């Protein structure tokens, strides 16, 4: 039985699937892990764990189906992450994660002043924010010079796995476009003057597209993983883009809405590179997963992470909380929450934003709080969608994916708050499935390429309740005003939190 194996390294877990030629999942495996938060605003992870979990997952999947013939390997991972390694490919420090890590604010300000907003946007597509990889590279150079002196290569989870499996040093264009401002989005190449200025000493990875073949499994990697030597491995890309592939949401006019630990949105705005890319200061303009495509993207810093926090805080399980939230009803009995518990990415681009719960009384219950959290993430999605549309995005189709789609209430709340119809495909396992599909496409015989619409058809459509439109229009207006009214106070509190979390004695630099 011909199969492809796909593995995705996520924020809270690594997931893998073994998929047959018809798109049926033959076996799946998961490894839970946690990120490290050594200081306020820092979110990082030991990159060596990514390979260890890949090896463990691959061996479990292959053992689960002895008749499977693995003909291709797909890789994917959270991002943009900055993992710097030495000449021997040993990490010089833990990987700095994507926009939830906000340590590089000084570097963002300095690079913006040095290069100018107009030139940064012209070359890289987006203004510099906590999502950008370039300032995080500069942070290592400035704050950890011993680690920087050893750094020779740049990886993200997918490219790190491809390196360990094949020996190839390659990064996909989509991921590269988020190492802003070091990538030229219109020319689809590294912007050499700025690379040399901010990443001198780091070898530039070769560039490919997500579904290209990076190389073939080496004898050493085969011995470690159980995958046959010579098996093709794709270049891969960032998990949100691989999730979009998994549900076919990568055509012009599509919007992929990923429900996970964080929430991510990707709008494909052009299949023609000559048309240029949409740009707006509060969102991210990136290259797409496929040649010639462009995306306007946004992301929440918390979504599933917020509901998990409430679960742990109340010592209740999800079914209990969902039942309580359903009883609470639309509007959460007069509660309004800002979901900025880890700062916020788009569209406010405010790493010092913090969570706010307004309207609390002694009569409110855990169900009200949980309902308010679901509505808060939905209001944040609406804020992003309206910002995209104001920038010229023609959103014609919304596809939902990710673990959060298993909860019907959350889906319905998002549709009700945004007024959007959502399509939910049959398989919502996400990026690992999309990685398997890309591997299947890359290794298919001419004329026999799989189609994602056949692998993963739409199984459900979620339609907004029109009777709730007035309620949620009013709540959205309050949501925007609450952030504006509380911003100065929460910024002062964020500063207090930073001081409280900063060690009184210097932390030894990673060696």
Tab-separated table of C-alpha atoms in Angstrom:
chain	number	residue	atom	x	y	z
A	1	UNK	CA	0.000	0.000	0.000
A	2	UNK	CA	1.552	3.305	-1.154
A	3	UNK	CA	1.455	5.937	1.595
A	4	UNK	CA	2.878	9.322	2.411
A	5	UNK	CA	3.970	10.319	5.888
A	6	UNK	CA	3.366	13.845	7.157
A	7	UNK	CA	4.580	15.401	10.392
A	8	UNK	CA	3.861	18.871	11.766
A	9	UNK	CA	5.684	20.479	14.696
A	10	UNK	CA	3.120	22.665	16.473
A	11	UNK	CA	3.145	24.987	19.455
A	12	UNK	CA	1.680	22.487	21.920
A	13	UNK	CA	2.305	19.175	20.158
A	14	UNK	CA	3.795	17.395	17.175
A	15	UNK	CA	1.380	15.412	15.029
A	16	UNK	CA	1.953	12.829	12.359
A	17	UNK	CA	-0.211	10.901	9.911
A	18	UNK	CA	0.261	8.050	7.494
A	19	UNK	CA	-2.069	8.566	4.526
A	20	UNK	CA	-2.865	6.213	1.654
A	21	UNK	CA	-3.146	7.176	-2.008
A	22	UNK	CA	-6.859	8.025	-1.642
A	23	UNK	CA	-6.322	10.422	1.256
A	24	UNK	CA	-7.461	8.024	3.985
A	25	UNK	CA	-5.565	8.355	7.258
A	26	UNK	CA	-4.127	4.923	7.984
A	27	UNK	CA	-2.454	5.837	11.282
A	28	UNK	CA	-1.847	8.927	13.400
A	29	UNK	CA	0.388	9.833	16.324
A	30	UNK	CA	0.853	12.828	18.618
A	31	UNK	CA	3.542	13.982	21.021
A	32	UNK	CA	2.573	16.725	23.460
A	33	UNK	CA	5.166	19.272	24.463
A	34	UNK	CA	5.405	22.696	26.039
A	35	UNK	CA	7.196	25.835	24.992
A	36	UNK	CA	9.464	27.666	27.424
A	37	UNK	CA	8.604	31.131	28.714
A	38	UNK	CA	11.722	32.142	30.683
A	39	UNK	CA	10.724	35.817	30.846
A	40	UNK	CA	7.679	37.923	30.104
A	41	UNK	CA	7.383	38.180	26.323
A	42	UNK	CA	9.838	35.349	25.631
A	43	UNK	CA	8.557	32.149	23.997
A	44	UNK	CA	11.135	29.615	22.887
A	45	UNK	CA	11.787	25.905	22.425
A	46	UNK	CA	14.718	23.525	22.182
A	47	UNK	CA	14.929	22.743	18.466
A	48	UNK	CA	16.425	19.320	19.167
A	49	UNK	CA	13.013	18.239	20.468
A	50	UNK	CA	11.566	18.687	16.964
A	51	UNK	CA	13.786	15.980	15.532
A	52	UNK	CA	13.369	13.687	18.537
A	53	UNK	CA	9.592	13.855	18.213
A	54	UNK	CA	9.727	13.347	14.454
A	55	UNK	CA	11.774	10.177	14.924
A	56	UNK	CA	9.392	8.851	17.569
A	57	UNK	CA	6.287	9.634	15.498
A	58	UNK	CA	7.709	8.158	12.290
A	59	UNK	CA	8.589	4.906	14.009
A	60	UNK	CA	5.118	4.659	15.593
A	61	UNK	CA	3.343	5.299	12.295
A	62	UNK	CA	5.405	2.777	10.355
A	63	UNK	CA	4.937	0.139	13.058
A	64	UNK	CA	1.171	0.736	13.042
A	65	UNK	CA	0.841	-0.313	9.394
A	66	UNK	CA	3.519	-2.857	8.394
A	67	UNK	CA	2.116	-3.139	4.843
A	68	UNK	CA	2.616	0.564	4.134
A	69	UNK	CA	5.183	1.574	1.536
A	70	UNK	CA	6.258	5.103	2.405
A	71	UNK	CA	6.839	6.845	-0.935
A	72	UNK	CA	7.140	10.428	0.294
A	73	UNK	CA	7.599	12.490	3.449
A	74	UNK	CA	5.917	15.819	4.202
A	75	UNK	CA	7.208	18.248	6.836
A	76	UNK	CA	5.595	21.291	8.401
A	77	UNK	CA	5.923	23.399	11.532
A	78	UNK	CA	5.017	26.489	13.482
A	79	UNK	CA	6.582	29.708	12.346
A	80	UNK	CA	8.206	31.922	11.617
A	81	UNK	CA	10.737	30.597	14.132
A	82	UNK	CA	14.394	31.480	14.384
A	83	UNK	CA	16.611	28.470	15.083
A	84	UNK	CA	20.300	29.278	14.631
A	85	UNK	CA	22.842	26.462	14.500
A	86	UNK	CA	26.599	26.179	14.312
A	87	UNK	CA	28.648	24.644	11.521
A	88	UNK	CA	27.843	21.136	12.841
A	89	UNK	CA	24.098	21.918	12.911
A	90	UNK	CA	23.982	22.086	16.692
A	91	UNK	CA	21.574	24.779	17.959
A	92	UNK	CA	23.445	27.705	19.505
A	93	UNK	CA	20.415	28.585	21.659
A	94	UNK	CA	16.717	27.653	21.888
A	95	UNK	CA	14.587	28.577	18.883
A	96	UNK	CA	12.788	31.919	19.195
A	97	UNK	CA	9.161	31.395	18.232
A	98	UNK	CA	6.829	33.391	16.016
A	99	UNK	CA	4.800	36.521	16.870
A	100	UNK	CA	3.945	35.378	20.402
A	101	UNK	CA	7.581	36.095	21.302
A	102	UNK	CA	7.857	39.848	21.707
A	103	UNK	CA	11.434	40.270	22.941
A	104	UNK	CA	12.742	42.130	19.882
A	105	UNK	CA	10.833	45.396	20.305
A	106	UNK	CA	14.037	47.470	20.490
A	107	UNK	CA	15.395	45.836	17.335
A	108	UNK	CA	12.096	46.430	15.517
A	109	UNK	CA	12.247	50.125	16.399
A	110	UNK	CA	15.906	50.438	15.431
A	111	UNK	CA	15.599	48.611	12.109
A	112	UNK	CA	12.490	50.607	11.224
A	113	UNK	CA	14.334	53.854	11.946
A	114	UNK	CA	17.422	52.741	10.011
A	115	UNK	CA	15.684	51.392	6.906
A	116	UNK	CA	12.447	53.397	6.788
A	117	UNK	CA	8.902	52.099	6.790
A	118	UNK	CA	8.384	52.714	3.075
A	119	UNK	CA	11.443	50.727	1.994
A	120	UNK	CA	10.734	47.921	4.463
A	121	UNK	CA	7.199	47.602	3.121
A	122	UNK	CA	8.317	47.861	-0.504
A	123	UNK	CA	10.889	45.080	-0.134
A	124	UNK	CA	9.388	42.800	2.494
A	125	UNK	CA	5.677	43.536	2.064
A	126	UNK	CA	4.944	44.276	5.713
A	127	UNK	CA	5.981	46.608	8.484
A	128	UNK	CA	8.163	45.068	11.184
A	129	UNK	CA	6.270	43.494	14.072
A	130	UNK	CA	6.808	40.706	16.584
A	131	UNK	CA	6.042	38.276	13.729
A	132	UNK	CA	9.081	39.338	11.718
A	133	UNK	CA	12.138	37.097	11.808
A	134	UNK	CA	14.771	39.710	10.981
A	135	UNK	CA	14.596	41.611	14.286
A	136	UNK	CA	14.843	38.343	16.226
A	137	UNK	CA	18.045	37.476	14.387
A	138	UNK	CA	19.324	40.965	15.289
A	139	UNK	CA	18.315	40.363	18.917
A	140	UNK	CA	20.567	37.302	19.136
A	141	UNK	CA	23.451	39.247	17.573
A	142	UNK	CA	23.064	42.090	20.065
A	143	UNK	CA	22.025	40.303	23.251
A	144	UNK	CA	23.837	36.963	23.026
A	145	UNK	CA	27.135	37.598	21.215
A	146	UNK	CA	28.689	34.262	22.217
A	147	UNK	CA	25.806	32.369	20.643
A	148	UNK	CA	25.882	34.685	17.623
A	149	UNK	CA	29.591	34.105	17.059
A	150	UNK	CA	28.868	30.381	16.618
A	151	UNK	CA	25.785	30.789	14.409
A	152	UNK	CA	26.160	29.672	10.794
A	153	UNK	CA	22.720	28.494	9.572
A	154	UNK	CA	19.069	29.486	9.950
A	155	UNK	CA	16.250	26.965	10.286
A	156	UNK	CA	12.540	26.720	11.003
A	157	UNK	CA	10.866	23.464	12.090
A	158	UNK	CA	10.096	22.197	8.570
A	159	UNK	CA	13.512	23.100	7.163
A	160	UNK	CA	15.201	21.613	10.245
A	161	UNK	CA	13.442	18.292	9.652
A	162	UNK	CA	14.317	18.397	5.952
A	163	UNK	CA	17.953	19.028	6.897
A	164	UNK	CA	18.071	16.128	9.334
A	165	UNK	CA	16.358	13.807	6.873
A	166	UNK	CA	18.188	14.725	3.667
A	167	UNK	CA	21.128	17.010	4.408
A	168	UNK	CA	19.579	19.776	2.294
A	169	UNK	CA	19.852	23.361	3.514
A	170	UNK	CA	16.716	24.884	2.035
A	171	UNK	CA	13.881	27.149	3.184
A	172	UNK	CA	10.583	27.642	1.407
A	173	UNK	CA	9.658	31.038	-0.019
A	174	UNK	CA	6.669	31.457	2.274
A	175	UNK	CA	8.763	31.018	5.418
A	176	UNK	CA	11.521	33.188	3.955
A	177	UNK	CA	9.032	36.001	3.346
A	178	UNK	CA	8.449	36.094	7.107
A	179	UNK	CA	12.141	36.615	7.823
A	180	UNK	CA	11.246	40.234	7.103
A	181	UNK	CA	12.887	42.490	5.998
A	182	UNK	CA	15.558	40.140	4.626
A	183	UNK	CA	13.445	38.731	1.745
A	184	UNK	CA	12.251	40.589	-1.368
A	185	UNK	CA	8.636	39.525	-1.823
A	186	UNK	CA	8.219	40.692	-5.416
A	187	UNK	CA	11.536	39.289	-6.668
A	188	UNK	CA	11.109	36.102	-4.609
A	189	UNK	CA	14.693	36.095	-3.393
A	190	UNK	CA	16.798	37.112	-0.415
A	191	UNK	CA	17.446	40.853	-0.232
A	192	UNK	CA	21.196	40.584	-0.083
A	193	UNK	CA	22.107	44.104	1.186
A	194	UNK	CA	19.913	43.745	4.266
A	195	UNK	CA	20.867	40.099	4.789
A	196	UNK	CA	24.536	41.073	4.937
A	197	UNK	CA	23.750	43.977	7.262
A	198	UNK	CA	21.713	42.018	9.803
A	199	UNK	CA	22.546	38.347	9.253
A	200	UNK	CA	26.137	38.462	8.049
A	201	UNK	CA	27.897	35.235	8.908
A	202	UNK	CA	24.723	33.169	8.441
A	203	UNK	CA	24.669	31.202	5.189
A	204	UNK	CA	21.586	31.980	3.123
A	205	UNK	CA	19.373	28.896	2.768
A	206	UNK	CA	18.552	27.892	-0.789
A	207	UNK	CA	14.938	28.761	-1.628
A	208	UNK	CA	12.214	26.392	-2.826
A	209	UNK	CA	8.440	26.039	-2.775
A	210	UNK	CA	6.586	24.023	-0.161
A	211	UNK	CA	5.814	21.089	-2.454
A	212	UNK	CA	9.255	20.881	-4.066
A	213	UNK	CA	11.433	17.902	-3.224
A	214	UNK	CA	14.230	19.008	-0.890
A	215	UNK	CA	16.151	15.735	-1.145
A	216	UNK	CA	15.993	12.088	-0.205
A	217	UNK	CA	16.242	10.309	3.122
A	218	UNK	CA	19.870	9.511	3.945
A	219	UNK	CA	21.108	6.193	5.298
A	220	UNK	CA	21.630	7.721	8.763
A	221	UNK	CA	18.123	9.240	8.804
A	222	UNK	CA	16.646	5.946	7.616
A	223	UNK	CA	18.349	4.134	10.483
A	224	UNK	CA	16.954	6.646	12.977
A	225	UNK	CA	13.384	6.876	11.653
A	226	UNK	CA	12.614	3.605	9.903
A	227	UNK	CA	11.762	5.482	6.701
A	228	UNK	CA	13.449	3.790	3.720
A	229	UNK	CA	16.635	5.434	2.476
A	230	UNK	CA	16.062	7.325	-0.767
A	231	UNK	CA	12.471	8.345	0.065
A	232	UNK	CA	11.744	11.877	-1.261
A	233	UNK	CA	11.176	14.648	1.325
A	234	UNK	CA	9.448	17.910	0.438
A	235	UNK	CA	10.711	21.358	1.422
A	236	UNK	CA	7.592	21.992	3.529
A	237	UNK	CA	6.441	25.277	5.051
A	238	UNK	CA	4.821	26.943	8.063
A	239	UNK	CA	1.920	25.039	9.613
A	240	UNK	CA	-0.829	27.566	8.894
A	241	UNK	CA	-0.039	27.484	5.174
A	242	UNK	CA	0.128	23.683	5.211
A	243	UNK	CA	-3.255	23.665	6.944
A	244	UNK	CA	-4.632	25.821	4.138
A	245	UNK	CA	-3.362	23.216	1.688
A	246	UNK	CA	-5.034	20.448	3.722
A	247	UNK	CA	-8.464	21.959	3.071
A	248	UNK	CA	-7.878	23.395	-0.386
A	249	UNK	CA	-8.057	27.010	0.823
A	250	UNK	CA	-5.288	28.442	-1.320
A	251	UNK	CA	-7.087	29.811	-4.370
A	252	UNK	CA	-7.703	33.522	-5.013
A	253	UNK	CA	-10.557	34.699	-2.794
A	254	UNK	CA	-10.126	31.941	-0.189
A	255	UNK	CA	-9.709	32.618	3.535
A	256	UNK	CA	-8.391	29.847	5.749
A	257	UNK	CA	-9.330	30.131	9.428
A	258	UNK	CA	-7.181	27.921	11.647
A	259	UNK	CA	-8.498	27.068	15.101
A	260	UNK	CA	-5.585	26.101	17.333
A	261	UNK	CA	-3.526	27.206	20.338
A	262	UNK	CA	-3.408	30.484	18.474
A	263	UNK	CA	-5.722	31.376	15.610
A	264	UNK	CA	-4.466	32.159	12.144
A	265	UNK	CA	-6.061	33.572	9.010
A	266	UNK	CA	-4.680	33.422	5.471
A	267	UNK	CA	-6.301	35.174	2.518
A	268	UNK	CA	-5.012	34.368	-0.947
A	269	UNK	CA	-5.339	37.573	-2.925
A	270	UNK	CA	-3.700	36.795	-6.237
A	271	UNK	CA	-2.559	33.822	-8.273
A	272	UNK	CA	-0.594	36.195	-10.497
A	273	UNK	CA	2.671	37.541	-9.141
A	274	UNK	CA	2.587	40.421	-11.632
A	275	UNK	CA	-0.520	41.758	-9.902
A	276	UNK	CA	1.542	42.472	-6.796
A	277	UNK	CA	0.569	41.862	-3.204
A	278	UNK	CA	-1.967	43.562	-0.971
A	279	UNK	CA	-0.329	45.611	1.742
A	280	UNK	CA	-1.644	47.107	4.959
A	281	UNK	CA	0.435	48.121	8.005
A	282	UNK	CA	-1.611	46.090	10.476
A	283	UNK	CA	-1.495	42.722	8.648
A	284	UNK	CA	1.231	40.520	7.135
A	285	UNK	CA	1.895	40.361	3.420
A	286	UNK	CA	3.681	37.127	2.517
A	287	UNK	CA	4.563	34.838	-0.319
A	288	UNK	CA	2.185	31.918	-0.698
A	289	UNK	CA	2.800	28.207	-0.452
A	290	UNK	CA	2.899	27.906	-4.251
A	291	UNK	CA	4.838	29.774	-6.913
A	292	UNK	CA	3.278	33.083	-7.898
A	293	UNK	CA	0.796	33.298	-5.015
A	294	UNK	CA	0.548	36.074	-2.447
A	295	UNK	CA	-1.199	36.147	0.904
A	296	UNK	CA	-2.540	38.657	3.366
A	297	UNK	CA	-2.357	36.983	6.756
A	298	UNK	CA	-3.236	37.663	10.358
A	299	UNK	CA	-3.068	35.893	13.660
A	300	UNK	CA	-4.312	35.995	17.229
A	301	UNK	CA	-1.761	35.395	19.992
A	302	UNK	CA	-4.245	33.312	21.978
A	303	UNK	CA	-7.338	31.299	21.136
A	304	UNK	CA	-7.120	27.672	22.217
A	305	UNK	CA	-4.492	28.788	24.719
A	306	UNK	CA	-7.118	31.031	26.319
A	307	UNK	CA	-9.741	28.297	26.614
A	308	UNK	CA	-7.083	25.950	28.008
A	309	UNK	CA	-6.203	28.573	30.623
A	310	UNK	CA	-9.832	28.761	31.719
A	311	UNK	CA	-10.076	24.975	31.804
A	312	UNK	CA	-7.055	24.757	34.092
A	313	UNK	CA	-8.206	27.682	36.210
A	314	UNK	CA	-11.669	26.220	36.834
A	315	UNK	CA	-10.546	22.561	37.058
A	316	UNK	CA	-13.352	21.609	34.658
A	317	UNK	CA	-13.152	19.614	31.438
A	318	UNK	CA	-14.105	20.973	28.032
A	319	UNK	CA	-17.499	19.236	27.762
A	320	UNK	CA	-18.552	20.799	31.073
A	321	UNK	CA	-17.364	24.244	30.052
A	322	UNK	CA	-19.009	24.048	26.642
A	323	UNK	CA	-22.302	22.994	28.209
A	324	UNK	CA	-22.060	25.876	30.682
A	325	UNK	CA	-21.201	28.321	27.896
A	326	UNK	CA	-24.188	27.191	25.845
A	327	UNK	CA	-26.407	27.836	28.857
A	328	UNK	CA	-24.867	31.292	29.305
A	329	UNK	CA	-26.035	32.284	25.823
A	330	UNK	CA	-25.056	35.006	23.345
A	331	UNK	CA	-23.460	38.007	25.023
A	332	UNK	CA	-22.278	35.957	28.047
A	333	UNK	CA	-24.799	37.693	30.307
A	334	UNK	CA	-23.148	41.070	29.886
A	335	UNK	CA	-19.466	40.063	29.896
A	336	UNK	CA	-16.942	41.321	27.360
A	337	UNK	CA	-13.407	39.986	27.146
A	338	UNK	CA	-10.317	41.162	25.289
A	339	UNK	CA	-8.329	38.000	24.430
A	340	UNK	CA	-4.915	39.673	24.558
A	341	UNK	CA	-3.514	37.443	27.307
A	342	UNK	CA	-0.170	37.115	25.478
A	343	UNK	CA	-0.156	40.502	23.770
A	344	UNK	CA	-1.784	40.644	20.369
A	345	UNK	CA	-0.619	40.274	16.831
A	346	UNK	CA	-2.999	41.495	14.142
A	347	UNK	CA	-4.594	43.884	13.567
A	348	UNK	CA	-3.533	45.939	16.614
A	349	UNK	CA	0.111	44.734	16.556
A	350	UNK	CA	0.498	45.414	20.271
A	351	UNK	CA	2.832	43.132	22.246
A	352	UNK	CA	1.956	45.032	25.422
A	353	UNK	CA	-1.796	44.457	25.110
A	354	UNK	CA	-3.198	42.337	27.925
A	355	UNK	CA	-6.391	40.449	28.671
A	356	UNK	CA	-9.340	42.424	30.004
A	357	UNK	CA	-12.641	41.079	31.369
A	358	UNK	CA	-15.237	43.830	31.604
A	359	UNK	CA	-18.637	43.684	33.292
A	360	UNK	CA	-17.890	41.051	35.954
A	361	UNK	CA	-20.309	40.682	38.864
A	362	UNK	CA	-20.639	38.157	41.675
A	363	UNK	CA	-23.476	36.558	39.725
A	364	UNK	CA	-21.287	35.502	36.820
A	365	UNK	CA	-20.276	31.857	36.423
A	366	UNK	CA	-17.496	29.888	34.795
A	367	UNK	CA	-19.846	29.302	31.876
A	368	UNK	CA	-20.184	33.050	31.367
A	369	UNK	CA	-16.409	33.400	31.395
A	370	UNK	CA	-15.981	30.560	28.913
A	371	UNK	CA	-18.675	31.979	26.631
A	372	UNK	CA	-17.000	35.399	26.826
A	373	UNK	CA	-13.674	33.785	25.845
A	374	UNK	CA	-15.212	32.124	22.792
A	375	UNK	CA	-16.844	35.405	21.797
A	376	UNK	CA	-13.580	37.289	22.393
A	377	UNK	CA	-11.719	35.151	19.873
A	378	UNK	CA	-14.614	35.538	17.431
A	379	UNK	CA	-14.557	39.323	17.844
A	380	UNK	CA	-10.816	39.270	17.189
A	381	UNK	CA	-11.412	37.260	14.007
A	382	UNK	CA	-13.976	39.828	12.892
A	383	UNK	CA	-11.486	42.623	13.578
A	384	UNK	CA	-8.971	40.893	11.283
A	385	UNK	CA	-11.497	40.156	8.535
A	386	UNK	CA	-12.744	43.744	8.460
A	387	UNK	CA	-9.143	45.005	8.325
A	388	UNK	CA	-8.375	42.683	5.406
A	389	UNK	CA	-11.428	43.847	3.521
A	390	UNK	CA	-10.540	47.479	4.119
A	391	UNK	CA	-7.154	46.718	2.485
A	392	UNK	CA	-8.904	45.384	-0.612
A	393	UNK	CA	-9.201	41.665	0.153
A	394	UNK	CA	-11.978	39.993	-1.828
A	395	UNK	CA	-12.973	37.239	0.601
A	396	UNK	CA	-15.330	34.852	-1.166
A	397	UNK	CA	-14.903	31.563	0.679
A	398	UNK	CA	-14.014	30.736	4.290
A	399	UNK	CA	-12.697	27.315	5.253
A	400	UNK	CA	-12.202	26.301	8.895
A	401	UNK	CA	-9.526	23.869	10.012
A	402	UNK	CA	-7.736	22.768	13.184
A	403	UNK	CA	-8.561	21.115	16.473
A	404	UNK	CA	-11.037	23.798	17.526
A	405	UNK	CA	-13.398	22.824	14.708
A	406	UNK	CA	-14.380	19.774	16.759
A	407	UNK	CA	-16.360	22.071	19.040
A	408	UNK	CA	-19.623	23.014	17.332
A	409	UNK	CA	-20.327	25.909	19.712
A	410	UNK	CA	-17.062	27.683	18.919
A	411	UNK	CA	-17.687	27.397	15.181
A	412	UNK	CA	-21.198	28.752	15.570
A	413	UNK	CA	-20.066	31.663	17.743
A	414	UNK	CA	-17.452	32.682	15.145
A	415	UNK	CA	-20.029	32.587	12.340
A	416	UNK	CA	-22.575	34.514	14.412
A	417	UNK	CA	-20.083	37.222	15.444
A	418	UNK	CA	-18.497	37.645	12.004
A	419	UNK	CA	-21.571	37.009	9.863
A	420	UNK	CA	-19.503	34.569	7.775
A	421	UNK	CA	-20.464	31.165	6.429
A	422	UNK	CA	-17.749	28.626	7.206
A	423	UNK	CA	-17.025	25.421	5.328
A	424	UNK	CA	-15.663	22.602	7.466
A	425	UNK	CA	-13.978	19.730	5.599
A	426	UNK	CA	-14.222	16.070	6.495
A	427	UNK	CA	-10.660	15.972	7.822
A	428	UNK	CA	-9.569	18.831	10.067
A	429	UNK	CA	-6.448	17.283	11.571
A	430	UNK	CA	-4.567	20.062	9.837
A	431	UNK	CA	-0.975	20.600	8.829
A	432	UNK	CA	0.306	17.026	9.042
A	433	UNK	CA	-2.433	16.008	6.586
A	434	UNK	CA	-1.555	18.900	4.281
A	435	UNK	CA	2.121	17.886	4.427
A	436	UNK	CA	1.153	14.347	3.419
A	437	UNK	CA	-0.851	15.730	0.493
A	438	UNK	CA	2.077	17.847	-0.702
A	439	UNK	CA	4.322	14.783	-0.488
A	440	UNK	CA	1.763	12.742	-2.437
A	441	UNK	CA	1.599	15.429	-5.135
A	442	UNK	CA	5.386	15.675	-5.342
A	443	UNK	CA	5.785	11.913	-5.793
A	444	UNK	CA	2.748	11.214	-7.983
A	445	UNK	CA	3.115	9.830	-11.468
A	446	UNK	CA	2.403	12.269	-14.316
A	447	UNK	CA	-1.343	12.674	-14.748
A	448	UNK	CA	-2.088	10.878	-11.521
A	449	UNK	CA	-1.737	13.772	-9.074
A	450	UNK	CA	-4.197	13.691	-6.163
A	451	UNK	CA	-6.810	16.425	-5.759
A	452	UNK	CA	-7.489	17.811	-2.307
A	453	UNK	CA	-11.215	18.172	-3.078
A	454	UNK	CA	-11.313	14.393	-3.469
A	455	UNK	CA	-9.054	13.678	-0.503
A	456	UNK	CA	-10.916	16.052	1.800
A	457	UNK	CA	-14.436	17.143	0.708
A	458	UNK	CA	-16.561	19.660	2.623
A	459	UNK	CA	-18.522	17.873	5.338
A	460	UNK	CA	-20.333	20.728	7.083
A	461	UNK	CA	-21.393	24.321	6.509
A	462	UNK	CA	-21.853	26.661	9.481
A	463	UNK	CA	-24.272	29.527	8.842
A	464	UNK	CA	-24.632	32.639	11.032
A	465	UNK	CA	-27.848	33.250	12.939
A	466	UNK	CA	-29.226	36.537	11.503
A	467	UNK	CA	-31.210	37.266	14.667
A	468	UNK	CA	-27.932	37.804	16.566
A	469	UNK	CA	-26.507	40.339	14.142
A	470	UNK	CA	-27.620	43.438	16.067
A	471	UNK	CA	-26.308	42.071	19.377
A	472	UNK	CA	-22.892	41.236	17.954
A	473	UNK	CA	-22.591	44.467	15.972
A	474	UNK	CA	-23.000	46.348	19.246
A	475	UNK	CA	-20.608	44.022	21.056
A	476	UNK	CA	-17.957	44.481	18.356
A	477	UNK	CA	-18.194	48.251	18.703
A	478	UNK	CA	-17.677	47.909	22.458
A	479	UNK	CA	-14.815	45.476	21.872
A	480	UNK	CA	-12.893	48.006	19.794
A	481	UNK	CA	-13.651	50.842	22.212
A	482	UNK	CA	-12.656	48.763	25.266
A	483	UNK	CA	-9.172	48.207	23.877
A	484	UNK	CA	-8.745	51.881	23.096
A	485	UNK	CA	-10.002	52.911	26.548
A	486	UNK	CA	-7.863	50.431	28.508
A	487	UNK	CA	-4.680	50.529	26.401
A	488	UNK	CA	-2.686	53.002	28.485
A	489	UNK	CA	-3.419	51.229	31.762
A	490	UNK	CA	-2.587	47.749	30.466
A	491	UNK	CA	0.642	49.031	28.922
A	492	UNK	CA	1.686	50.246	32.368
A	493	UNK	CA	0.790	46.848	33.806
A	494	UNK	CA	2.766	45.084	31.067
A	495	UNK	CA	5.786	47.154	32.008
A	496	UNK	CA	5.339	46.126	35.659
A	497	UNK	CA	5.162	42.490	34.563
A	498	UNK	CA	8.418	42.791	32.632
A	499	UNK	CA	10.211	44.250	35.613
A	500	UNK	CA	8.817	41.544	37.885
A	501	UNK	CA	9.997	38.761	35.553
A	502	UNK	CA	13.474	40.150	34.880
A	503	UNK	CA	16.113	38.358	36.962
A	504	UNK	CA	17.947	40.539	39.490
A	505	UNK	CA	21.202	38.880	38.474
A	506	UNK	CA	22.277	38.404	34.860
A	507	UNK	CA	21.105	35.215	33.199
A	508	UNK	CA	24.055	33.232	31.803
A	509	UNK	CA	24.058	33.406	28.021
A	510	UNK	CA	23.386	30.186	26.135
A	511	UNK	CA	26.645	28.587	25.117
